mmCIF file of C-alpha atoms in Angstrom:
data_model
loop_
_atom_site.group_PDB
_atom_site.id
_atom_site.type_symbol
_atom_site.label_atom_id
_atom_site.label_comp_id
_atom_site.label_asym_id
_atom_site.label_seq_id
_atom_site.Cartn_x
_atom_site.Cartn_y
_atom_site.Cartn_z
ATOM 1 C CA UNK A 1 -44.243 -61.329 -26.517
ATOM 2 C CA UNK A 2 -44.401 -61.241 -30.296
ATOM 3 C CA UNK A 3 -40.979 -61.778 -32.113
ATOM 4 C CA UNK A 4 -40.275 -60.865 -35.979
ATOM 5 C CA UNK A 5 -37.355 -63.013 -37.751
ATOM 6 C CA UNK A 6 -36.225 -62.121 -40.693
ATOM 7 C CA UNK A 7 -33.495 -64.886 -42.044
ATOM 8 C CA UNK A 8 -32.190 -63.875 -45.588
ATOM 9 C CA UNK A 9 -29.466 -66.270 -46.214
ATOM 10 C CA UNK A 10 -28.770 -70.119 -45.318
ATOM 11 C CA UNK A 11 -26.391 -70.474 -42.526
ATOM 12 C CA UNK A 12 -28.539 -68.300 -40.524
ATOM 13 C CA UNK A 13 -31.301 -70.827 -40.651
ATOM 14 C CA UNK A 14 -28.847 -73.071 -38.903
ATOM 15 C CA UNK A 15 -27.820 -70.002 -36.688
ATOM 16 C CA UNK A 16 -31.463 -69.309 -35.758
ATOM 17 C CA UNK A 17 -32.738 -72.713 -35.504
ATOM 18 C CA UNK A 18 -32.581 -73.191 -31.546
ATOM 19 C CA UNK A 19 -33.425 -69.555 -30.701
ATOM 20 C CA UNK A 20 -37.077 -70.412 -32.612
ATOM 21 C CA UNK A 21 -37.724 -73.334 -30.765
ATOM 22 C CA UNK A 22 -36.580 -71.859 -27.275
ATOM 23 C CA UNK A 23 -38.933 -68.879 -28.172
ATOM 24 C CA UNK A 24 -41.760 -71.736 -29.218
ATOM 25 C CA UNK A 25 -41.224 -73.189 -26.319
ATOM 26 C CA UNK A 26 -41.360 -70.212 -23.862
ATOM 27 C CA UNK A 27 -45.050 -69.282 -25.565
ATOM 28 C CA UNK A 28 -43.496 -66.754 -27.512
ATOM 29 C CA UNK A 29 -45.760 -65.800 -30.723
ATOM 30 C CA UNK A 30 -43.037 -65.749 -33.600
ATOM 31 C CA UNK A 31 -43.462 -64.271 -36.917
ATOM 32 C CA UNK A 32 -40.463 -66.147 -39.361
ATOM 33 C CA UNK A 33 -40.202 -64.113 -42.423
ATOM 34 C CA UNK A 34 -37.121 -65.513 -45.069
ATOM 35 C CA UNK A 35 -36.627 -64.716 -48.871
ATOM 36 C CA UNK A 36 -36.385 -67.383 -51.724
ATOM 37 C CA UNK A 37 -32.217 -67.940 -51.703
ATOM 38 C CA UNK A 38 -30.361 -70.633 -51.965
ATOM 39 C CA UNK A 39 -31.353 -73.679 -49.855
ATOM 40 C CA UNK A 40 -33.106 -71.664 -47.103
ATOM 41 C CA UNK A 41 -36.763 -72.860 -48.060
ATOM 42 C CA UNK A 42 -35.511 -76.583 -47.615
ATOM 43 C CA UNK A 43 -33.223 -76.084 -44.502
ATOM 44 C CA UNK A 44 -36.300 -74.128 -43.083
ATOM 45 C CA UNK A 45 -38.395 -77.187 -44.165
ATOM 46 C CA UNK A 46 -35.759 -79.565 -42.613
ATOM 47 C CA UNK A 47 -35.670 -77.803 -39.298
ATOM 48 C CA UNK A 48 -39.308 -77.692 -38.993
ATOM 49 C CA UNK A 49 -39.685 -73.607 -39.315
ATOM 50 C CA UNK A 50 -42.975 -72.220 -40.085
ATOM 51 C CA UNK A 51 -42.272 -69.175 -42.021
ATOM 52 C CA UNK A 52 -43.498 -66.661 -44.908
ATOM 53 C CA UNK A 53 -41.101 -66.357 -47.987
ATOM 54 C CA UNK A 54 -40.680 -62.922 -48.995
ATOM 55 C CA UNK A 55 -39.091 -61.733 -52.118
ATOM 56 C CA UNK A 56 -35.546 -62.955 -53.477
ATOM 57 C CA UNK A 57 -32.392 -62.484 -53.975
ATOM 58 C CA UNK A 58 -30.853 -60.070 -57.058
ATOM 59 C CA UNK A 59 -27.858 -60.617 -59.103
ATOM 60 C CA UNK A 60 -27.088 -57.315 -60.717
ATOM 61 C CA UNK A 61 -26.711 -54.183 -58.517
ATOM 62 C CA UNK A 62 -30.217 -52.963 -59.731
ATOM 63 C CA UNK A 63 -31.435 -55.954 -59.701
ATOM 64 C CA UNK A 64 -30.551 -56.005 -55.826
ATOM 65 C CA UNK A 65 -31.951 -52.580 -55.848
ATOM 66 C CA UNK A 66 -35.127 -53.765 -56.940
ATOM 67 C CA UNK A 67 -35.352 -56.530 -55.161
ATOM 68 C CA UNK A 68 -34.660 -55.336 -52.004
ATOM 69 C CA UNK A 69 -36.903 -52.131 -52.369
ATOM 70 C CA UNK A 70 -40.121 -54.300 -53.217
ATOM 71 C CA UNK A 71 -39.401 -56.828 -50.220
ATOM 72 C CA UNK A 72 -39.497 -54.076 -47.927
ATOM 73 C CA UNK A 73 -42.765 -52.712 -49.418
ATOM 74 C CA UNK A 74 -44.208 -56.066 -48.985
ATOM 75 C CA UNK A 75 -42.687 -57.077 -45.830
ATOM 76 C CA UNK A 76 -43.956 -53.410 -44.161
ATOM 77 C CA UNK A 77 -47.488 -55.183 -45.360
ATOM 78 C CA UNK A 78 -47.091 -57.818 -43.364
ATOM 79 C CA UNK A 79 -45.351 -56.617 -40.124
ATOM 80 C CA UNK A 80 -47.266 -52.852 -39.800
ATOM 81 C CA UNK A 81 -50.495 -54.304 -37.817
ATOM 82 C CA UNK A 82 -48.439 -57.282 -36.041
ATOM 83 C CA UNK A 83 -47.714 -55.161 -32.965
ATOM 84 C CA UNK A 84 -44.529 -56.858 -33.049
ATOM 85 C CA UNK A 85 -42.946 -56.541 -29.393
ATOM 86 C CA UNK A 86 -38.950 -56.614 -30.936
ATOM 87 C CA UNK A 87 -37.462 -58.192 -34.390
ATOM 88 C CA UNK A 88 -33.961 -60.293 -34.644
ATOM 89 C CA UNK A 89 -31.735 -60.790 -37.285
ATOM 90 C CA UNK A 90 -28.694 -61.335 -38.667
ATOM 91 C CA UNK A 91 -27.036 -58.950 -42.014
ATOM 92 C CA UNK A 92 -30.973 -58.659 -43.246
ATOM 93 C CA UNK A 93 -30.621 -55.355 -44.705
ATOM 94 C CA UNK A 94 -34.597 -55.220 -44.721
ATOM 95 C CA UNK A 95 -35.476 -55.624 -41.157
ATOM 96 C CA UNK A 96 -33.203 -52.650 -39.412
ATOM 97 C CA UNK A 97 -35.130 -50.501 -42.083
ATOM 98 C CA UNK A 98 -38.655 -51.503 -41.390
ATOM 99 C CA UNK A 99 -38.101 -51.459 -37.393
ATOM 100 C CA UNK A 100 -36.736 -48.199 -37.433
ATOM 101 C CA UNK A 101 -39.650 -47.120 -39.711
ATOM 102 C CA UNK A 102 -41.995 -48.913 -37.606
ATOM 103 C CA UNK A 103 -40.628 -47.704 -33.978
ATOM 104 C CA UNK A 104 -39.886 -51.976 -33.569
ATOM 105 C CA UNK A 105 -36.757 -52.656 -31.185
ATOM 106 C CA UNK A 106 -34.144 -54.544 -33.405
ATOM 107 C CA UNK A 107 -31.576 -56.597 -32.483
ATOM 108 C CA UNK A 108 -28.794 -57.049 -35.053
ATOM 109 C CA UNK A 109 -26.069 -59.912 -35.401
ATOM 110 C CA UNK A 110 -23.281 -59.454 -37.574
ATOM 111 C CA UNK A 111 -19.923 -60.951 -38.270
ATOM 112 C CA UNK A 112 -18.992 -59.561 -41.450
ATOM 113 C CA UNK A 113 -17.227 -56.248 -41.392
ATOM 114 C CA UNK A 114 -16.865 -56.334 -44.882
ATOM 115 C CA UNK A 115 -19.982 -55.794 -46.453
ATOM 116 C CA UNK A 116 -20.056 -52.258 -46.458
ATOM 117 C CA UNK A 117 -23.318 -51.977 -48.454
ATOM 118 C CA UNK A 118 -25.292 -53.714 -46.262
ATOM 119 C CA UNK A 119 -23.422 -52.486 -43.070
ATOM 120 C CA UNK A 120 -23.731 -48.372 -44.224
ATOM 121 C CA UNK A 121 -27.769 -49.637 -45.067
ATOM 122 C CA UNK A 122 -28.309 -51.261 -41.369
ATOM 123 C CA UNK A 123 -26.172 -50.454 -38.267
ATOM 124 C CA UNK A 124 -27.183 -47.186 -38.167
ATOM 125 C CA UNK A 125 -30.566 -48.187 -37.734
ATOM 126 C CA UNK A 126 -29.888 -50.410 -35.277
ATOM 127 C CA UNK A 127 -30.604 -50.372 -31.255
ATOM 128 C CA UNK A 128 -28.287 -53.277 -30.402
ATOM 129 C CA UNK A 129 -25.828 -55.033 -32.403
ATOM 130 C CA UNK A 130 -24.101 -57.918 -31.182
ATOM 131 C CA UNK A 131 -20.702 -58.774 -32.818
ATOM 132 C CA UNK A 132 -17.355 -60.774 -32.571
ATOM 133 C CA UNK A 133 -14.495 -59.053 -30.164
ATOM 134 C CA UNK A 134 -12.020 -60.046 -33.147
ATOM 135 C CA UNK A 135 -14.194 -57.328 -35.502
ATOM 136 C CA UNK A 136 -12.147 -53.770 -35.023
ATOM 137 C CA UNK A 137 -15.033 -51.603 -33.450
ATOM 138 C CA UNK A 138 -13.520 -49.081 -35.559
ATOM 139 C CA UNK A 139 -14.837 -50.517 -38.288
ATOM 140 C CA UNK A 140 -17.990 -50.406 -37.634
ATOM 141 C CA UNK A 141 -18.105 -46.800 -36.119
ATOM 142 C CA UNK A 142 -17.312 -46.281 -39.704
ATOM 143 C CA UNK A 143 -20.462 -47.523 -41.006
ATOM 144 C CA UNK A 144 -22.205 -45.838 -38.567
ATOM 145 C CA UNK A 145 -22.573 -47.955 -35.600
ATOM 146 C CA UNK A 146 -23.634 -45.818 -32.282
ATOM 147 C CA UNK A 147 -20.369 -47.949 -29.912
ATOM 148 C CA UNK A 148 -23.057 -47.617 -26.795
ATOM 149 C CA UNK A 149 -25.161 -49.914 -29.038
ATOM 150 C CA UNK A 150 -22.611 -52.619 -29.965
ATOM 151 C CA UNK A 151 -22.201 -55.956 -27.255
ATOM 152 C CA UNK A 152 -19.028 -58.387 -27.703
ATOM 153 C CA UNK A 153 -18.226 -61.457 -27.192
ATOM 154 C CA UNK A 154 -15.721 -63.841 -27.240
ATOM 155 C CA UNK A 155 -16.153 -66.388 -30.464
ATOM 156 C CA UNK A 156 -17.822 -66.444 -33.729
ATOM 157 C CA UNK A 157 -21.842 -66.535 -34.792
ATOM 158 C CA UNK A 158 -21.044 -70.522 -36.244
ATOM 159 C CA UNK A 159 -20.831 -71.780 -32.084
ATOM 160 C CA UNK A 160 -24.566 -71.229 -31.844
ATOM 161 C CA UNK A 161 -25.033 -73.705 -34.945
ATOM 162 C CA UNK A 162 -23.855 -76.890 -32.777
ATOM 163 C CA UNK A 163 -25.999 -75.995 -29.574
ATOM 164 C CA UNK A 164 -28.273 -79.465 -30.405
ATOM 165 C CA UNK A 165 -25.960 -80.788 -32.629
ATOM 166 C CA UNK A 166 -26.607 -84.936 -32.750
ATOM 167 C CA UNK A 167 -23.465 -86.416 -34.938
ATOM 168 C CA UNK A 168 -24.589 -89.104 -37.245
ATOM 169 C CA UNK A 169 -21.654 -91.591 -37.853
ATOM 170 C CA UNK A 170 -23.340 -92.799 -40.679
ATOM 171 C CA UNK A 171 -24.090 -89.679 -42.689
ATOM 172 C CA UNK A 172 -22.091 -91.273 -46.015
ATOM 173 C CA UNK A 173 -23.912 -94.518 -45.824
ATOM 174 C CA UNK A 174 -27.368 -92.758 -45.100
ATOM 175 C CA UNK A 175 -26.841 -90.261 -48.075
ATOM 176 C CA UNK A 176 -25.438 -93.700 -49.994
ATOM 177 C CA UNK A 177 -22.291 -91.657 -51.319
ATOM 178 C CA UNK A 178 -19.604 -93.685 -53.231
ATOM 179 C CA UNK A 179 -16.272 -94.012 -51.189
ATOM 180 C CA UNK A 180 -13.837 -95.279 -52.796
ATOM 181 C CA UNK A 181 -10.532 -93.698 -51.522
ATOM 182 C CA UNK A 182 -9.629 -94.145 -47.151
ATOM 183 C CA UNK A 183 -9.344 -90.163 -46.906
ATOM 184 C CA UNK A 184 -12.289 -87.856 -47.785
ATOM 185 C CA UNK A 185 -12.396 -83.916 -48.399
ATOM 186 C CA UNK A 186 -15.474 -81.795 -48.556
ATOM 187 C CA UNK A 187 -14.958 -78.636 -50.492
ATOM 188 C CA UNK A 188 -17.105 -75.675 -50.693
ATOM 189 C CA UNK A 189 -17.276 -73.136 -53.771
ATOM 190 C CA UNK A 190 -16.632 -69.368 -53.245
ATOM 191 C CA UNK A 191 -19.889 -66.924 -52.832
ATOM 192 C CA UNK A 192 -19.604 -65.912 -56.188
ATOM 193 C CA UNK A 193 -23.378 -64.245 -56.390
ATOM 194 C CA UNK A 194 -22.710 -62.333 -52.948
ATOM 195 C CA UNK A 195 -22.429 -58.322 -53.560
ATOM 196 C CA UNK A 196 -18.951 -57.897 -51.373
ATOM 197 C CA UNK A 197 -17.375 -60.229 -53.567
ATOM 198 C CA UNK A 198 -16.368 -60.246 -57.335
ATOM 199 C CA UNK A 199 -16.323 -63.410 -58.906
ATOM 200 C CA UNK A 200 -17.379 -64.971 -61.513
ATOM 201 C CA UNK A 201 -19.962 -67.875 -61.076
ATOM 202 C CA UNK A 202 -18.881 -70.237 -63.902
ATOM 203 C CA UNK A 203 -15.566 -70.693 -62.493
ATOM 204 C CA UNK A 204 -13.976 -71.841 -58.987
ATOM 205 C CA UNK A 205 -10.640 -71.314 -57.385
ATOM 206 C CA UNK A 206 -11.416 -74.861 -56.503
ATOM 207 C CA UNK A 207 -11.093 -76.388 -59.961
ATOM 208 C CA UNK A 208 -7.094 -76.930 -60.441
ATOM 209 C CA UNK A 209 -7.085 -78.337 -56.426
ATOM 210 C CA UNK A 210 -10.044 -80.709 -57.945
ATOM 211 C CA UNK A 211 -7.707 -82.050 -60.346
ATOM 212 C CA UNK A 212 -4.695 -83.234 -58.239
ATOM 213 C CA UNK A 213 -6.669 -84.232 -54.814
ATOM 214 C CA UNK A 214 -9.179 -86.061 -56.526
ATOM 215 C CA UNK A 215 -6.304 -88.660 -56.903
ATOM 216 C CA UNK A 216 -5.793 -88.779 -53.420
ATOM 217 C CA UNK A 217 -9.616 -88.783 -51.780
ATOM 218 C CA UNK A 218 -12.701 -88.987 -52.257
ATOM 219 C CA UNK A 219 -13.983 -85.297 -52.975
ATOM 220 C CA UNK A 220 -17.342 -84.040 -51.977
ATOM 221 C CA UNK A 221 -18.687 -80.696 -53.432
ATOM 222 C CA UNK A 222 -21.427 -78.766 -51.927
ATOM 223 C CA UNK A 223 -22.215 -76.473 -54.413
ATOM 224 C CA UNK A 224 -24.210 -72.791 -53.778
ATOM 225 C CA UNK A 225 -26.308 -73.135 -57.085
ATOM 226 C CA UNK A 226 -26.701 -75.210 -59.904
ATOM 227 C CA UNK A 227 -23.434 -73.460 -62.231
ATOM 228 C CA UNK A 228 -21.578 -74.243 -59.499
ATOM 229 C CA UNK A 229 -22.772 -77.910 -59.926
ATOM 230 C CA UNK A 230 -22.150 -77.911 -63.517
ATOM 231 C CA UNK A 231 -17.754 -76.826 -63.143
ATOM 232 C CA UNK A 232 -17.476 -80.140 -61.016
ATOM 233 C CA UNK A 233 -19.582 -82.885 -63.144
ATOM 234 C CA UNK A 234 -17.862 -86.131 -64.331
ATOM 235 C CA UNK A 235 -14.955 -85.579 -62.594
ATOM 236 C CA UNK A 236 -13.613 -89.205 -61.345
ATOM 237 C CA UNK A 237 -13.800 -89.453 -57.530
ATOM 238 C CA UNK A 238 -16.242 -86.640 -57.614
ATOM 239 C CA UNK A 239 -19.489 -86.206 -55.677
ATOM 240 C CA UNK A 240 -21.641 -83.331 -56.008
ATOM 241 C CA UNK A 241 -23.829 -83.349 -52.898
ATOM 242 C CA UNK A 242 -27.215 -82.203 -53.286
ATOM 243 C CA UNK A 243 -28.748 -79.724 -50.753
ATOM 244 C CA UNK A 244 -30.367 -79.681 -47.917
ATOM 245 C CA UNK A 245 -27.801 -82.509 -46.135
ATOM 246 C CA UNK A 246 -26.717 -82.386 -42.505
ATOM 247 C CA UNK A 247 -23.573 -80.836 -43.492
ATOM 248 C CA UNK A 248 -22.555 -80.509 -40.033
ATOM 249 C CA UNK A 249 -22.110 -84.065 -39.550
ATOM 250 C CA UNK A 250 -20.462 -84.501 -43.022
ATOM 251 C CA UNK A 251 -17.805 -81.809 -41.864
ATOM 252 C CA UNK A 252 -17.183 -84.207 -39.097
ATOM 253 C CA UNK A 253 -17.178 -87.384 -41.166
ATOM 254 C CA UNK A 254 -14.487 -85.794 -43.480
ATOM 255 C CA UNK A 255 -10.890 -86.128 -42.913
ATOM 256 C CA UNK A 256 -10.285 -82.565 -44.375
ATOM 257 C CA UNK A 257 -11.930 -79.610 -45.472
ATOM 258 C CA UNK A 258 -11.051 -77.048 -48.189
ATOM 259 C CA UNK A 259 -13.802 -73.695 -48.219
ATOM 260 C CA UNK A 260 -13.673 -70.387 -51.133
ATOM 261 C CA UNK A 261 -16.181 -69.193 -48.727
ATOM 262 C CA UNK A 262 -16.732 -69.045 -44.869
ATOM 263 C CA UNK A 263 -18.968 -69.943 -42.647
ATOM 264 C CA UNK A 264 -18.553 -73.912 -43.289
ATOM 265 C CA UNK A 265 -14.762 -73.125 -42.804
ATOM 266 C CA UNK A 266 -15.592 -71.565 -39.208
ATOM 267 C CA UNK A 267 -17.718 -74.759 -38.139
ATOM 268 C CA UNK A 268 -15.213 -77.159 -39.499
ATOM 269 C CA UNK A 269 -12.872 -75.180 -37.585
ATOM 270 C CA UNK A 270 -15.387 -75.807 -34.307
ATOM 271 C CA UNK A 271 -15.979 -79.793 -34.956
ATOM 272 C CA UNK A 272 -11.814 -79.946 -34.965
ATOM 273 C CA UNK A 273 -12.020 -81.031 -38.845
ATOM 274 C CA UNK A 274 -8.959 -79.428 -40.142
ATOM 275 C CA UNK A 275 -9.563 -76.704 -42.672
ATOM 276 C CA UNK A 276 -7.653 -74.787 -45.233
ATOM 277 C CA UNK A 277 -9.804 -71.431 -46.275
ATOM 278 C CA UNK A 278 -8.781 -70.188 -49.657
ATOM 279 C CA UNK A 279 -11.638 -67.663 -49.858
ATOM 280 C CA UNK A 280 -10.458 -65.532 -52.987
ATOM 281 C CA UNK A 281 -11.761 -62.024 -50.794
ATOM 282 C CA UNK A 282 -10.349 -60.211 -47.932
ATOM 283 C CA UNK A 283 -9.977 -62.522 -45.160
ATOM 284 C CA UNK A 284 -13.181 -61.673 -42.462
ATOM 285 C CA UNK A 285 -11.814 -61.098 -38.515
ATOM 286 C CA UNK A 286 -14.082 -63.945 -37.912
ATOM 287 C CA UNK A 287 -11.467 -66.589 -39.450
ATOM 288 C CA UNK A 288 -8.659 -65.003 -38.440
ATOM 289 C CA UNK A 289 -10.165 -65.941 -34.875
ATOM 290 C CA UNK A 290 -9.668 -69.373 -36.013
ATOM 291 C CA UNK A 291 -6.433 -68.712 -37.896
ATOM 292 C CA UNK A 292 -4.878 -67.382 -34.522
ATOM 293 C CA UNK A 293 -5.694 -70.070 -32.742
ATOM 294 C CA UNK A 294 -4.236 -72.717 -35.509
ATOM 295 C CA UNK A 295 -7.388 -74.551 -36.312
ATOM 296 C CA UNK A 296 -8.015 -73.335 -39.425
ATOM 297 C CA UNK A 297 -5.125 -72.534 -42.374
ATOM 298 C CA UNK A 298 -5.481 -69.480 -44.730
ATOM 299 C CA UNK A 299 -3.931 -70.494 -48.700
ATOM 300 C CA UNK A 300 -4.287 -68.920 -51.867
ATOM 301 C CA UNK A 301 -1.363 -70.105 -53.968
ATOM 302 C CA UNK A 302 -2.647 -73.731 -55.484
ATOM 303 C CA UNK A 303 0.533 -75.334 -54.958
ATOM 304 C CA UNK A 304 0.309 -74.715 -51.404
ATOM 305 C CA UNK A 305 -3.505 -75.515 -50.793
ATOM 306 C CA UNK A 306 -2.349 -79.271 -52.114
ATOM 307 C CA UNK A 307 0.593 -79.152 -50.311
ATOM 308 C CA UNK A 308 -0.827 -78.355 -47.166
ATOM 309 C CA UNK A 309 -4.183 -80.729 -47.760
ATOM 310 C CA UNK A 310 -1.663 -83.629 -48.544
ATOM 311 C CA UNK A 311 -0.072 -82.947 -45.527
ATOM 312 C CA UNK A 312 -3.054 -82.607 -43.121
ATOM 313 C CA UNK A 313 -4.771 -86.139 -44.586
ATOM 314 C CA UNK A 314 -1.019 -87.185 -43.694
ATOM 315 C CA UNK A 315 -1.430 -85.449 -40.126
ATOM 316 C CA UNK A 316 -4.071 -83.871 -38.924
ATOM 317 C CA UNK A 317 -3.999 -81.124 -36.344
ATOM 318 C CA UNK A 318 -4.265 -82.364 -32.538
ATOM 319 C CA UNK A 319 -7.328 -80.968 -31.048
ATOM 320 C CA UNK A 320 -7.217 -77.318 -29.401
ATOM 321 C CA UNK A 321 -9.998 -76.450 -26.725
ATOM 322 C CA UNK A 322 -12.255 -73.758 -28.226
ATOM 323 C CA UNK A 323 -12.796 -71.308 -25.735
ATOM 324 C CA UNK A 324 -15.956 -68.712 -26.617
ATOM 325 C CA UNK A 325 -18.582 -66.908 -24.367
ATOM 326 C CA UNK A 326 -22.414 -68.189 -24.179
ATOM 327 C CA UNK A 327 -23.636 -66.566 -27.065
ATOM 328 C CA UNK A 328 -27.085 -68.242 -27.200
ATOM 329 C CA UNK A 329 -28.074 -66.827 -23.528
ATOM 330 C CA UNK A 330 -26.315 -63.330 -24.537
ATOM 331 C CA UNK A 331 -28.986 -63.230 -27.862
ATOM 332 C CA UNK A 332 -31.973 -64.388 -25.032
ATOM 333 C CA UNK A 333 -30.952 -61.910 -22.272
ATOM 334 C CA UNK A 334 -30.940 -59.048 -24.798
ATOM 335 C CA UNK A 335 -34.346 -60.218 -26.344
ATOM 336 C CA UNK A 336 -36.468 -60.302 -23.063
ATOM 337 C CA UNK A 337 -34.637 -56.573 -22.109
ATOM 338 C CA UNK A 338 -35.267 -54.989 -25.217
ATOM 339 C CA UNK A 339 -38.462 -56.106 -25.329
ATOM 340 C CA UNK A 340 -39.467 -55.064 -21.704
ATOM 341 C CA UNK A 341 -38.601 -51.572 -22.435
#
């Protein structure tokens, strides 16, 4: 069986890692396509994942546009005498396109009911999507979505992340980080270049909580791109980490975690690291699947965020059992069906 995946943004390396090497290990013949984005060329690198880079990513709207008119062009190059058997992936707006085009099987994961751009541009085109239980199907009827074509389950996309998950206990001394303070927060900046949200990327919502915590813990900032790196330099107490780390394990390391963005919030919110999301957007269903069941706190106000993170270095949540459906053998099960028919 031949298998296109097309990963377009850098948690879904993460998300796709131990789907590839169950595939690789059945015999499957993959073809890994990605874009140049972010850190996905070095977590791809990290993870061991063969792949073919394939346009990147646009700032402006026509720049988007362009960008993502010329990767499919080049990605129908590549794919159009493959024979490909089905094709995966998760919000790649240029993959639903190409295997409808093509007559290619898709299967679709999404999580994010938000993006209406990319959700109006895929879903459609879809013949399975897979999504969270907590997402209103209503939503995505909206967009398009044939409800025959849509399987739920019970959890979020960030549980497949931790299927080999090894902690390492030593992840500050191996990445030789300078802890000063007993507590430690990780904080990640807002999504400002994403096209469903409108920010500006030479500021963070993080700054004025930067200023008062940093008093109280050591703060680590994991930055998307370089401006972000440059709002947090030569602040005292202040690391910038510098991508690709195993973040997972530093989410578990830390005594807290503070997130303008989401999918770090979700898996601190599965390793039982308490989290505060102030994402500056409308709130996704996904965290308010964590919200509901009171591992993960949703702030805005700055006052309150360094309340709230005083409070939680103070005391910490007591653990809650996650309870989620199989997600991993839902994504194989569909996979071998689709592609038998």
């Amino acid at each position: 069986m031949k298998i296109w995946i097309d990963i377009t943004n850098a948690p879904h390396v993460r998300f796709f890692k131990d789907l590839i090497h169950f595939f690789q290990d059945e015999g499957e013949d993959l073809i890994i396509t990605s874009r140049d984005f972010g850190d996905i060329h070095k977590l791809m690198d990290m993870y061991g994942i063969d792949f073919i880079s394939v346009g990147k990513h646009g700032v402006s709207l026509a720049d988007k546009l362009k960008e993502n008119t010329q990767r499919v062009n080049d990605l129908v190059d590549i794919i159009k005498d493959e024979k490909v058997d089905i094709a995966l992936s998760k919000h790649s707006i240029e993959l639903p396109r190409i295997s409808f085009g093509l007559g290619i099987p898709s299967l679709y994961i999404l999580d994010n009911e938000h993006a209406e751009a990319a959700n109006k541009l895929t879903l459609p085109l879809c013949n399975r999507i897979i999504a969270p239980k907590i997402i209103d199907i209503w939503k995505l009827l909206g967009y398009g979505a044939d409800p025959n074509k849509i399987i739920r389950y019970n959890g979020t996309s960030e549980i497949l992340h931790f299927k080999s998950f090894k902690y390492n206990e030593n992840i500050f001394k191996d990445l030789n980080l300078k802890i000063t303070l007993p507590k430690t927060i990780l904080m990640r900046p807002e999504p400002s270049l994403a096209s469903y949200l409108d920010a500006d990327c030479r500021k963070s919502v993080l700054s004025p909580v930067v200023d008062v915590l940093k008093d109280y813990a050591n703060i680590l900032i994991l930055p998307r791109f370089k401006e972000q790196s440059a709002i947090f330099e030569g602040i005292e107490n202040v690391t910038i980490l510098k991508p690709p780390v195993d973040t997972s394990s530093i989410i578990k390391k830390c005594d807290l975690m503070i997130g303008a963005g989401g999918t770090m919030n979700r898996e601190s919110a599965i390793l039982e690291t308490p989290i505060i999301s102030c994402y500056p957007g409308v709130p996704l269903s996904v965290d308010q699947f964590y919200i509901n069941q009171g591992l993960m706190f949703r702030l805005n106000e700055t006052e309150e965020i360094i309340n709230k993170a005083l409070s939680l270095l103070v005391y910490p949540n007591t653990h809650k059992e996650l309870k989620t459906d199989d997600l991993f053998n839902i994504i194989i099960e569909n996979t071998y069906d689709m592609a038998k028919k």
